[in-house]
Amino acid sequence: MSTPSDTPQAAPQDPERTGIRILGYANRFSTWDSEFRFDGRIRVPMGVKIKEVRYSYTGNGKAEQQATEVKRGRGGTGEEFEVIDLTFLEDADLITFTLRGDLNVDTDPRPAYSRAYPIRVDVTLDNGDVRTAAPEVEVLAGSWQKSDPELVGRPYVRLPYDNNWGGSPNSQAGFGFVADNGRIPGDKFIIDLVNLRQGEQSVAGSNSDHVYYQLVHEDGTPSHYTPTPQLQKAEGHKGSGTGAKVTLSAIDLRQLGDKPGYYRFLVWPQAQNPDGTTSVTSWDPAKPDDAFQLGSVYYRYQAPRSIDTGLRAVIKTAQLSATAGQDRQIFPPFVIRNTGRRTIDTVKVVFTAPAGLRFVEDLVRFTRWYDEKTEVTAPGVLSADRRTLTCPAVRLDLEPTGPGKFTWVSVYPGLEVEPTAHGTLQVDIQLGEPVFATAQDTVVIEPKS
């Protein structure tokens, strides 16, 4: 192994300044509910406005569907966008918007249980600039049979659209909902629990009767209404009817003492096995990435005037050697030092690997400067292809490095080397949300002798 580099990594570009900051979106739904919901924010030169918004109707990477601008708070059902907030800074303007419309991403993914589609969003400004984002939606199978693989037919919650579920002025008004007074009426958050295996005899995950839900602020803190994910009884069903829906009662964020801002409405569907145990087909409320986002609220919303977290870090990287198809795992190390003025406490850490490498565990291991022999772990979530490991809460507890201090934390995910691996590969790390530091370890693959 070569000597790790101490060269500080360049700070990543701020998506708010160069693209679109994604606040939230309808991230997961079945083939039955092919709809798009998206909330975003951009930082533009003073006086510049949005000229046009388009998005990818078929998930083909091309933003061909145009959305029409409508009045703030309208909550319509067409291909539309609303400018929610315009905040003036000394040198720029912040534009926050919500976007909605139909999609055509309803192809049955079986034998896989889901299929991912990047939905490109293009915001064209009146100065000619184009801002782009590509949130990935996961589309689940809308049918099931006993011969399907294990995870096909996982329980899911419907994404309300048009007027099918009732509500005022429509069923989908709970996404991008404007609550200037903090009150969310009782017809906005709708839970419709579907289990394609419901009632099947001797079949795993064949009973669904509840979900967990939570309302979470843009900064990651929960609403006082849901300090932890809350259990909600709901009737699981197979069909497309909406008679089993559950509508949450009215919520008053101001009365609860919640801070203004943007909130995501998150839901985790559950299923039980015939013996009453929790099924592996359930979605884990301890994992934020397992949540279905079914709605969002702009409460007395004004965009933050600064998104600078004040966090700074240098990540020491390394170069490793490995052999294609080798039996043993590799552990690329990332040594993190705090070069800012604030303590880096608990942060989101995301690792990505290229073709040829796959993460083997849904956790990351790490050690600290004061006790290198004690290994600590933090839980994570693996993507379906095992090339992304997302650890939502890694407790680094790194104080700023100062005179006489050399504090560090070394994090190292486990990877397997595939037989097809070749060449020079790079494993990425991102710290924080928003991201405040990135780095890459290098893995040089040698051919199998």
Short mmCIF file of C-alpha atoms in Angstrom, two decimals:
data_model
loop_
_atom_site.label_atom_id
_atom_site.label_comp_id
_atom_site.label_asym_id
_atom_site.label_seq_id
_atom_site.Cartn_x
_atom_site.Cartn_y
_atom_site.Cartn_z
CA MET A 1 0.00 0.00 0.00
CA SER A 2 1.31 3.44 -0.84
CA THR A 3 1.55 6.29 1.63
CA PRO A 4 -1.80 8.04 2.04
CA SER A 5 -2.10 11.51 0.57
CA ASP A 6 -2.54 14.52 2.89
CA THR A 7 -3.73 16.74 0.04
CA PRO A 8 -7.06 18.32 1.02
CA GLN A 9 -9.89 17.30 -1.28
CA ALA A 10 -11.64 20.05 -3.21
CA ALA A 11 -15.00 21.05 -1.75
CA PRO A 12 -17.88 19.70 -3.85
CA GLN A 13 -19.92 22.17 -5.84
CA ASP A 14 -23.07 23.35 -4.07
CA PRO A 15 -26.09 21.99 -6.02
CA GLU A 16 -28.04 25.08 -5.02
CA ARG A 17 -25.56 27.29 -6.88
CA THR A 18 -24.78 25.02 -9.82
CA GLY A 19 -27.85 22.78 -10.12
CA ILE A 20 -30.96 22.19 -8.02
CA ARG A 21 -30.97 21.39 -4.31
CA ILE A 22 -33.42 18.52 -3.83
CA LEU A 23 -35.52 19.11 -0.72
CA GLY A 24 -37.70 16.04 -1.25
CA TYR A 25 -39.63 14.05 -3.85
CA ALA A 26 -41.90 11.03 -4.34
CA ASN A 27 -39.08 8.52 -4.22
CA ARG A 28 -40.86 5.16 -4.28
CA PHE A 29 -44.23 3.92 -5.55
CA SER A 30 -45.79 0.99 -7.39
CA THR A 31 -46.42 0.69 -11.11
CA TRP A 32 -50.02 1.67 -10.29
CA ASP A 33 -49.04 5.20 -9.25
CA SER A 34 -46.81 6.58 -11.98
CA GLU A 35 -46.64 10.19 -10.77
CA PHE A 36 -43.94 12.81 -10.13
CA ARG A 37 -43.63 15.06 -7.07
CA PHE A 38 -40.54 17.20 -6.50
CA ASP A 39 -39.51 20.04 -4.20
CA GLY A 40 -36.33 22.00 -4.93
CA ARG A 41 -34.38 25.20 -4.41
CA ILE A 42 -31.93 27.16 -6.55
CA ARG A 43 -29.63 30.14 -5.96
CA VAL A 44 -29.60 32.54 -8.92
CA PRO A 45 -28.10 35.94 -9.80
CA MET A 46 -30.08 38.89 -8.48
CA GLY A 47 -33.28 39.49 -10.45
CA VAL A 48 -33.11 36.27 -12.48
CA LYS A 49 -36.39 34.33 -12.73
CA ILE A 50 -37.51 30.88 -13.82
CA LYS A 51 -38.47 30.86 -17.49
CA GLU A 52 -39.38 27.20 -17.93
CA VAL A 53 -39.48 23.88 -16.06
CA ARG A 54 -39.36 20.49 -17.76
CA TYR A 55 -38.94 16.94 -16.49
CA SER A 56 -38.45 13.43 -17.85
CA TYR A 57 -41.87 11.85 -18.44
CA THR A 58 -40.52 8.38 -19.18
CA GLY A 59 -37.33 8.34 -17.11
CA ASN A 60 -35.20 8.28 -20.28
CA GLY A 61 -32.80 11.03 -19.18
CA LYS A 62 -34.47 13.66 -21.38
CA ALA A 63 -36.55 16.45 -19.86
CA GLU A 64 -39.28 16.51 -22.51
CA GLN A 65 -42.40 17.20 -20.41
CA GLN A 66 -43.13 20.90 -19.83
CA ALA A 67 -44.77 22.09 -16.62
CA THR A 68 -46.92 25.22 -16.44
CA GLU A 69 -46.44 27.77 -13.66
CA VAL A 70 -49.49 28.25 -11.43
CA LYS A 71 -50.28 30.34 -8.37
CA ARG A 72 -48.52 29.53 -5.08
CA GLY A 73 -50.61 27.18 -2.92
CA ARG A 74 -52.95 26.10 -5.71
CA GLY A 75 -52.21 22.39 -5.36
CA GLY A 76 -53.45 21.34 -8.81
CA THR A 77 -53.35 18.00 -10.61
CA GLY A 78 -51.75 18.90 -13.94
CA GLU A 79 -48.13 19.14 -15.06
CA GLU A 80 -47.44 22.25 -12.97
CA PHE A 81 -44.96 24.07 -10.78
CA GLU A 82 -45.35 26.73 -8.11
CA VAL A 83 -42.75 29.18 -6.84
CA ILE A 84 -43.13 28.79 -3.08
CA ASP A 85 -40.61 31.34 -1.88
CA LEU A 86 -38.31 34.05 -3.22
CA THR A 87 -35.65 35.12 -0.72
CA PHE A 88 -33.35 38.04 -1.51
CA LEU A 89 -29.70 37.84 -0.47
CA GLU A 90 -27.05 40.53 -0.82
CA ASP A 91 -25.60 38.96 -3.95
CA ALA A 92 -28.20 36.43 -5.13
CA ASP A 93 -31.82 35.28 -4.96
CA LEU A 94 -33.08 31.95 -3.62
CA ILE A 95 -36.01 30.42 -5.48
CA THR A 96 -37.88 27.51 -3.86
CA PHE A 97 -40.44 25.63 -5.95
CA THR A 98 -42.65 22.55 -6.03
CA LEU A 99 -43.26 20.48 -9.18
CA ARG A 100 -45.89 17.85 -9.96
CA GLY A 101 -47.18 15.86 -12.91
CA ASP A 102 -47.79 12.48 -14.48
CA LEU A 103 -45.11 9.90 -15.34
CA ASN A 104 -44.91 6.91 -17.64
CA VAL A 105 -42.65 4.56 -15.67
CA ASP A 106 -45.10 1.73 -15.07
CA THR A 107 -43.35 -1.24 -16.70
CA ASP A 108 -43.54 -4.39 -14.58
CA PRO A 109 -40.01 -4.90 -13.15
CA ARG A 110 -40.41 -8.62 -12.44
CA PRO A 111 -38.50 -10.85 -11.84
CA ALA A 112 -36.82 -8.00 -9.94
CA TYR A 113 -39.08 -6.47 -7.31
CA SER A 114 -38.35 -2.91 -8.44
CA ARG A 115 -36.76 -0.79 -11.13
CA ALA A 116 -35.01 2.58 -10.77
CA TYR A 117 -35.59 5.52 -13.10
CA PRO A 118 -33.63 8.80 -12.97
CA ILE A 119 -36.17 11.58 -13.56
CA ARG A 120 -34.32 14.54 -15.01
CA VAL A 121 -35.54 18.01 -14.04
CA ASP A 122 -34.44 21.04 -16.06
CA VAL A 123 -35.08 24.57 -14.81
CA THR A 124 -34.35 27.15 -17.52
CA LEU A 125 -33.70 30.67 -16.24
CA ASP A 126 -34.48 33.87 -18.12
CA ASN A 127 -30.75 34.57 -18.46
CA GLY A 128 -30.39 31.37 -20.51
CA ASP A 129 -28.83 29.18 -17.79
CA VAL A 130 -30.23 25.67 -17.25
CA ARG A 131 -30.21 24.03 -13.83
CA THR A 132 -30.54 20.26 -13.66
CA ALA A 133 -31.22 17.51 -11.13
CA ALA A 134 -31.93 13.80 -11.64
CA PRO A 135 -33.68 12.28 -8.60
CA GLU A 136 -34.04 8.51 -8.84
CA VAL A 137 -37.48 6.98 -8.32
CA GLU A 138 -37.92 3.33 -7.39
CA VAL A 139 -40.92 1.72 -9.07
CA LEU A 140 -42.20 -1.45 -7.39
CA ALA A 141 -43.95 -4.40 -8.99
CA GLY A 142 -47.74 -3.99 -8.99
CA SER A 143 -48.53 -7.71 -9.07
CA TRP A 144 -47.33 -10.89 -7.37
CA GLN A 145 -47.45 -14.66 -7.74
CA LYS A 146 -46.02 -17.45 -5.61
CA SER A 147 -43.27 -18.22 -8.12
CA ASP A 148 -41.84 -14.69 -7.83
CA PRO A 149 -38.53 -14.09 -5.98
CA GLU A 150 -38.62 -13.30 -2.27
CA LEU A 151 -38.98 -9.52 -2.27
CA VAL A 152 -41.50 -9.18 -5.09
CA GLY A 153 -44.77 -8.15 -3.52
CA ARG A 154 -43.33 -6.13 -0.65
CA PRO A 155 -46.00 -3.98 1.01
CA TYR A 156 -46.26 -0.42 -0.21
CA VAL A 157 -48.29 2.72 0.29
CA ARG A 158 -50.05 4.42 -2.59
CA LEU A 159 -48.99 7.83 -3.87
CA PRO A 160 -52.32 9.72 -3.92
CA TYR A 161 -53.09 11.44 -7.22
CA ASP A 162 -55.93 13.32 -8.90
CA ASN A 163 -59.18 12.99 -6.91
CA ASN A 164 -59.23 9.23 -6.33
CA TRP A 165 -58.76 9.45 -2.54
CA GLY A 166 -60.90 12.52 -1.92
CA GLY A 167 -59.36 15.49 -0.11
CA SER A 168 -59.51 19.20 -0.85
CA PRO A 169 -58.92 20.49 -3.45
CA ASN A 170 -57.71 17.05 -4.59
CA SER A 171 -56.07 13.86 -3.34
CA GLN A 172 -52.50 14.95 -4.05
CA ALA A 173 -52.65 18.34 -2.33
CA GLY A 174 -50.55 17.02 0.57
CA PHE A 175 -47.40 17.25 -1.56
CA GLY A 176 -46.00 20.78 -1.77
CA PHE A 177 -48.71 21.94 0.65
CA VAL A 178 -48.35 25.57 1.77
CA ALA A 179 -49.12 26.07 5.49
CA ASP A 180 -48.34 29.70 6.25
CA ASN A 181 -50.25 29.45 9.55
CA GLY A 182 -48.80 26.04 10.45
CA ARG A 183 -52.10 24.18 10.16
CA ILE A 184 -52.29 21.03 8.04
CA PRO A 185 -55.96 20.05 7.53
CA GLY A 186 -57.07 16.49 8.18
CA ASP A 187 -57.44 15.55 4.50
CA LYS A 188 -53.83 16.10 3.40
CA PHE A 189 -51.85 13.11 4.65
CA ILE A 190 -53.40 9.94 3.21
CA ILE A 191 -52.13 6.40 3.88
CA ASP A 192 -53.37 3.58 1.64
CA LEU A 193 -51.56 0.33 2.51
CA VAL A 194 -51.29 -2.36 -0.19
CA ASN A 195 -49.96 -5.87 0.31
CA LEU A 196 -50.15 -8.00 -2.82
CA ARG A 197 -49.70 -11.12 -0.64
CA GLN A 198 -52.48 -10.21 1.79
CA GLY A 199 -54.37 -13.27 3.05
CA GLU A 200 -52.27 -15.82 1.15
CA GLN A 201 -51.88 -19.06 3.08
CA SER A 202 -48.41 -20.11 4.26
CA VAL A 203 -46.77 -17.17 2.49
CA ALA A 204 -44.18 -14.91 4.14
CA GLY A 205 -45.26 -11.32 4.67
CA SER A 206 -48.92 -12.09 3.94
CA ASN A 207 -50.49 -9.78 6.51
CA SER A 208 -50.21 -5.99 6.70
CA ASP A 209 -52.16 -4.05 9.31
CA HIS A 210 -49.98 -1.02 10.15
CA VAL A 211 -47.31 1.41 9.02
CA TYR A 212 -44.91 3.81 10.72
CA TYR A 213 -44.88 7.48 9.77
CA GLN A 214 -42.92 10.62 10.64
CA LEU A 215 -42.79 14.30 9.72
CA VAL A 216 -39.16 15.41 9.28
CA HIS A 217 -37.73 18.93 8.82
CA GLU A 218 -35.33 19.81 6.00
CA ASP A 219 -32.44 19.81 8.48
CA GLY A 220 -33.18 16.21 9.49
CA THR A 221 -34.85 16.89 12.84
CA PRO A 222 -38.34 15.45 13.43
CA SER A 223 -41.44 17.49 14.09
CA HIS A 224 -42.65 17.59 17.70
CA TYR A 225 -45.71 15.82 16.30
CA THR A 226 -43.59 12.73 15.53
CA PRO A 227 -40.41 12.75 17.66
CA THR A 228 -39.98 9.11 16.57
CA PRO A 229 -41.70 7.12 13.80
CA GLN A 230 -45.31 6.61 14.91
CA LEU A 231 -47.33 3.41 14.49
CA GLN A 232 -50.54 3.85 12.51
CA LYS A 233 -53.10 1.09 12.06
CA ALA A 234 -54.08 0.56 8.42
CA GLU A 235 -55.85 -2.19 6.53
CA GLY A 236 -53.65 -3.96 4.04
CA HIS A 237 -55.40 -4.96 0.82
CA LYS A 238 -54.60 -6.38 -2.63
CA GLY A 239 -56.84 -4.34 -4.87
CA SER A 240 -56.65 -0.85 -6.30
CA GLY A 241 -59.71 0.42 -4.45
CA THR A 242 -59.21 3.27 -1.97
CA GLY A 243 -61.83 2.31 0.60
CA ALA A 244 -59.23 1.19 3.15
CA LYS A 245 -57.36 4.52 3.19
CA VAL A 246 -56.44 6.19 6.48
CA THR A 247 -56.37 9.97 6.70
CA LEU A 248 -54.38 11.57 9.52
CA SER A 249 -56.05 14.11 11.77
CA ALA A 250 -55.33 17.83 11.44
CA ILE A 251 -51.91 18.98 12.66
CA ASP A 252 -50.96 22.45 13.92
CA LEU A 253 -47.18 22.87 13.66
CA ARG A 254 -47.27 26.33 15.20
CA GLN A 255 -49.17 25.10 18.25
CA LEU A 256 -46.71 22.22 18.60
CA GLY A 257 -43.83 24.70 18.70
CA ASP A 258 -42.25 23.42 15.49
CA LYS A 259 -39.79 25.65 13.68
CA PRO A 260 -40.72 27.03 10.25
CA GLY A 261 -39.35 25.33 7.18
CA TYR A 262 -39.81 22.42 4.81
CA TYR A 263 -41.12 19.07 6.14
CA ARG A 264 -41.26 15.65 4.47
CA PHE A 265 -44.08 13.21 5.28
CA LEU A 266 -42.42 9.75 5.43
CA VAL A 267 -44.09 6.33 5.73
CA TRP A 268 -42.68 2.81 6.30
CA PRO A 269 -45.13 -0.03 5.33
CA GLN A 270 -45.04 -3.18 7.49
CA ALA A 271 -45.89 -6.86 6.97
CA GLN A 272 -46.06 -9.90 9.22
CA ASN A 273 -45.54 -13.59 8.56
CA PRO A 274 -48.28 -16.16 9.31
CA ASP A 275 -46.68 -16.81 12.72
CA GLY A 276 -46.92 -13.11 13.65
CA THR A 277 -43.25 -12.26 13.29
CA THR A 278 -42.11 -9.22 11.31
CA SER A 279 -41.47 -10.11 7.69
CA VAL A 280 -38.25 -9.27 5.86
CA THR A 281 -40.50 -7.62 3.29
CA SER A 282 -41.23 -4.80 5.77
CA TRP A 283 -39.56 -1.40 5.42
CA ASP A 284 -37.36 -0.49 8.40
CA PRO A 285 -38.34 2.75 10.21
CA ALA A 286 -34.78 2.93 11.57
CA LYS A 287 -33.56 3.47 8.00
CA PRO A 288 -34.50 6.86 6.48
CA ASP A 289 -33.82 5.54 2.98
CA ASP A 290 -36.51 2.86 3.48
CA ALA A 291 -39.22 5.52 3.78
CA PHE A 292 -41.80 6.33 1.13
CA GLN A 293 -42.24 10.10 0.85
CA LEU A 294 -45.97 10.67 0.42
CA GLY A 295 -46.18 14.39 1.07
CA SER A 296 -44.46 17.63 2.01
CA VAL A 297 -45.28 20.88 3.78
CA TYR A 298 -43.91 24.40 3.48
CA TYR A 299 -44.58 25.87 6.94
CA ARG A 300 -44.08 29.66 7.12
CA TYR A 301 -41.38 28.89 4.62
CA GLN A 302 -38.47 31.16 3.88
CA ALA A 303 -35.31 29.73 2.41
CA PRO A 304 -32.31 29.76 4.76
CA ARG A 305 -30.01 32.65 3.92
CA SER A 306 -26.95 30.49 4.30
CA ILE A 307 -26.58 26.76 3.85
CA ASP A 308 -22.94 26.75 4.99
CA THR A 309 -22.83 24.21 7.81
CA GLY A 310 -19.51 25.60 9.06
CA LEU A 311 -18.11 22.08 8.92
CA ARG A 312 -14.72 21.49 7.31
CA ALA A 313 -12.68 18.32 6.96
CA VAL A 314 -9.63 16.89 5.24
CA ILE A 315 -9.84 13.21 4.29
CA LYS A 316 -6.59 11.30 3.95
CA THR A 317 -6.82 8.71 1.17
CA ALA A 318 -4.91 5.56 0.27
CA GLN A 319 -4.07 3.30 -2.66
CA LEU A 320 -4.68 -0.44 -2.29
CA SER A 321 -3.88 -3.42 -4.49
CA ALA A 322 -6.25 -6.33 -5.02
CA THR A 323 -6.63 -9.35 -7.30
CA ALA A 324 -9.69 -9.89 -9.46
CA GLY A 325 -12.03 -12.38 -7.78
CA GLN A 326 -9.95 -12.74 -4.60
CA ASP A 327 -11.62 -14.44 -1.63
CA ARG A 328 -10.73 -11.88 1.04
CA GLN A 329 -12.44 -8.54 1.44
CA ILE A 330 -10.69 -5.20 1.15
CA PHE A 331 -11.21 -2.25 3.49
CA PRO A 332 -10.31 1.09 1.84
CA PRO A 333 -9.51 3.51 4.70
CA PHE A 334 -10.59 7.15 4.84
CA VAL A 335 -8.91 9.11 7.66
CA ILE A 336 -10.97 12.16 8.57
CA ARG A 337 -9.57 15.25 10.31
CA ASN A 338 -11.65 18.23 11.38
CA THR A 339 -10.18 21.43 9.92
CA GLY A 340 -13.13 23.67 10.73
CA ARG A 341 -14.21 25.57 13.83
CA ARG A 342 -17.14 23.36 14.81
CA THR A 343 -17.20 19.83 16.18
CA ILE A 344 -18.18 17.22 13.64
CA ASP A 345 -20.55 15.08 15.68
CA THR A 346 -23.07 12.75 13.98
CA VAL A 347 -23.17 13.03 10.18
CA LYS A 348 -24.45 11.19 7.13
CA VAL A 349 -21.74 9.30 5.25
CA VAL A 350 -22.23 7.87 1.76
CA PHE A 351 -19.80 5.48 0.07
CA THR A 352 -19.98 4.56 -3.62
CA ALA A 353 -18.09 1.87 -5.50
CA PRO A 354 -17.60 1.34 -9.25
CA ALA A 355 -18.33 -1.76 -11.33
CA GLY A 356 -15.98 -4.50 -10.13
CA LEU A 357 -16.41 -3.77 -6.43
CA ARG A 358 -19.41 -4.38 -4.14
CA PHE A 359 -20.01 -3.54 -0.49
CA VAL A 360 -20.50 -6.64 1.64
CA GLU A 361 -22.09 -5.25 4.82
CA ASP A 362 -24.86 -2.78 5.64
CA LEU A 363 -22.55 -0.98 8.07
CA VAL A 364 -19.26 0.88 8.23
CA ARG A 365 -16.44 0.21 10.66
CA PHE A 366 -14.23 2.88 12.20
CA THR A 367 -11.58 3.56 14.83
CA ARG A 368 -10.49 6.74 16.66
CA TRP A 369 -7.15 8.36 17.37
CA TYR A 370 -7.22 7.68 21.11
CA ASP A 371 -7.98 3.94 20.85
CA GLU A 372 -6.93 2.40 17.56
CA LYS A 373 -7.62 -1.15 18.76
CA THR A 374 -11.32 -0.60 19.49
CA GLU A 375 -13.47 -0.92 16.39
CA VAL A 376 -16.86 0.77 16.28
CA THR A 377 -19.64 0.26 13.72
CA ALA A 378 -22.47 2.40 12.39
CA PRO A 379 -25.48 0.96 10.52
CA GLY A 380 -26.08 1.69 6.87
CA VAL A 381 -28.30 0.86 3.92
CA LEU A 382 -27.07 -0.96 0.83
CA SER A 383 -28.44 -0.17 -2.61
CA ALA A 384 -29.90 -3.05 -4.62
CA ASP A 385 -26.67 -3.45 -6.61
CA ARG A 386 -24.54 -3.11 -3.43
CA ARG A 387 -22.51 -0.29 -4.96
CA THR A 388 -23.82 2.43 -2.65
CA LEU A 389 -23.61 2.28 1.13
CA THR A 390 -25.53 5.04 2.91
CA CYS A 391 -24.90 5.45 6.65
CA PRO A 392 -27.38 8.07 7.89
CA ALA A 393 -25.84 8.66 11.32
CA VAL A 394 -22.11 8.06 11.89
CA ARG A 395 -20.98 9.47 15.23
CA LEU A 396 -17.56 10.93 14.51
CA ASP A 397 -17.25 13.26 17.54
CA LEU A 398 -14.30 15.07 16.00
CA GLU A 399 -13.28 18.33 17.65
CA PRO A 400 -11.46 20.93 15.54
CA THR A 401 -7.77 20.22 15.04
CA GLY A 402 -5.69 22.87 16.75
CA PRO A 403 -2.20 23.37 18.16
CA GLY A 404 -1.01 20.18 19.78
CA LYS A 405 -4.08 18.23 18.60
CA PHE A 406 -4.09 15.44 16.06
CA THR A 407 -7.58 14.00 16.30
CA TRP A 408 -8.82 11.69 13.56
CA VAL A 409 -11.34 8.99 12.77
CA SER A 410 -10.58 6.25 10.24
CA VAL A 411 -13.64 4.81 8.49
CA TYR A 412 -13.36 1.73 6.29
CA PRO A 413 -16.23 -0.05 4.52
CA GLY A 414 -15.82 -3.69 3.50
CA LEU A 415 -15.80 -4.56 -0.21
CA GLU A 416 -15.55 -7.71 -2.30
CA VAL A 417 -13.59 -7.77 -5.54
CA GLU A 418 -15.56 -9.28 -8.41
CA PRO A 419 -13.94 -11.65 -10.93
CA THR A 420 -14.62 -9.10 -13.68
CA ALA A 421 -12.78 -6.28 -11.87
CA HIS A 422 -9.90 -4.72 -13.78
CA GLY A 423 -7.87 -1.56 -14.05
CA THR A 424 -7.68 1.27 -11.51
CA LEU A 425 -10.90 1.73 -9.53
CA GLN A 426 -11.96 4.48 -7.13
CA VAL A 427 -14.15 4.25 -4.04
CA ASP A 428 -15.83 7.52 -3.08
CA ILE A 429 -16.86 8.97 0.28
CA GLN A 430 -19.14 11.96 0.99
CA LEU A 431 -19.57 13.53 4.42
CA GLY A 432 -22.64 15.43 5.55
CA GLU A 433 -26.01 16.54 4.23
CA PRO A 434 -25.38 18.96 2.62
CA VAL A 435 -22.02 17.48 1.66
CA PHE A 436 -19.01 19.30 3.14
CA ALA A 437 -16.16 16.93 2.23
CA THR A 438 -15.43 14.26 -0.37
CA ALA A 439 -12.52 11.98 -1.23
CA GLN A 440 -11.57 8.90 -3.22
CA ASP A 441 -9.50 5.84 -2.36
CA THR A 442 -7.81 4.03 -5.26
CA VAL A 443 -7.88 0.26 -5.76
CA VAL A 444 -5.47 -1.13 -8.39
CA ILE A 445 -6.73 -4.47 -9.68
CA GLU A 446 -4.19 -7.10 -10.68
CA PRO A 447 -5.23 -9.97 -12.96
CA LYS A 448 -5.79 -13.38 -11.44
CA SER A 449 -2.66 -15.49 -11.88
#
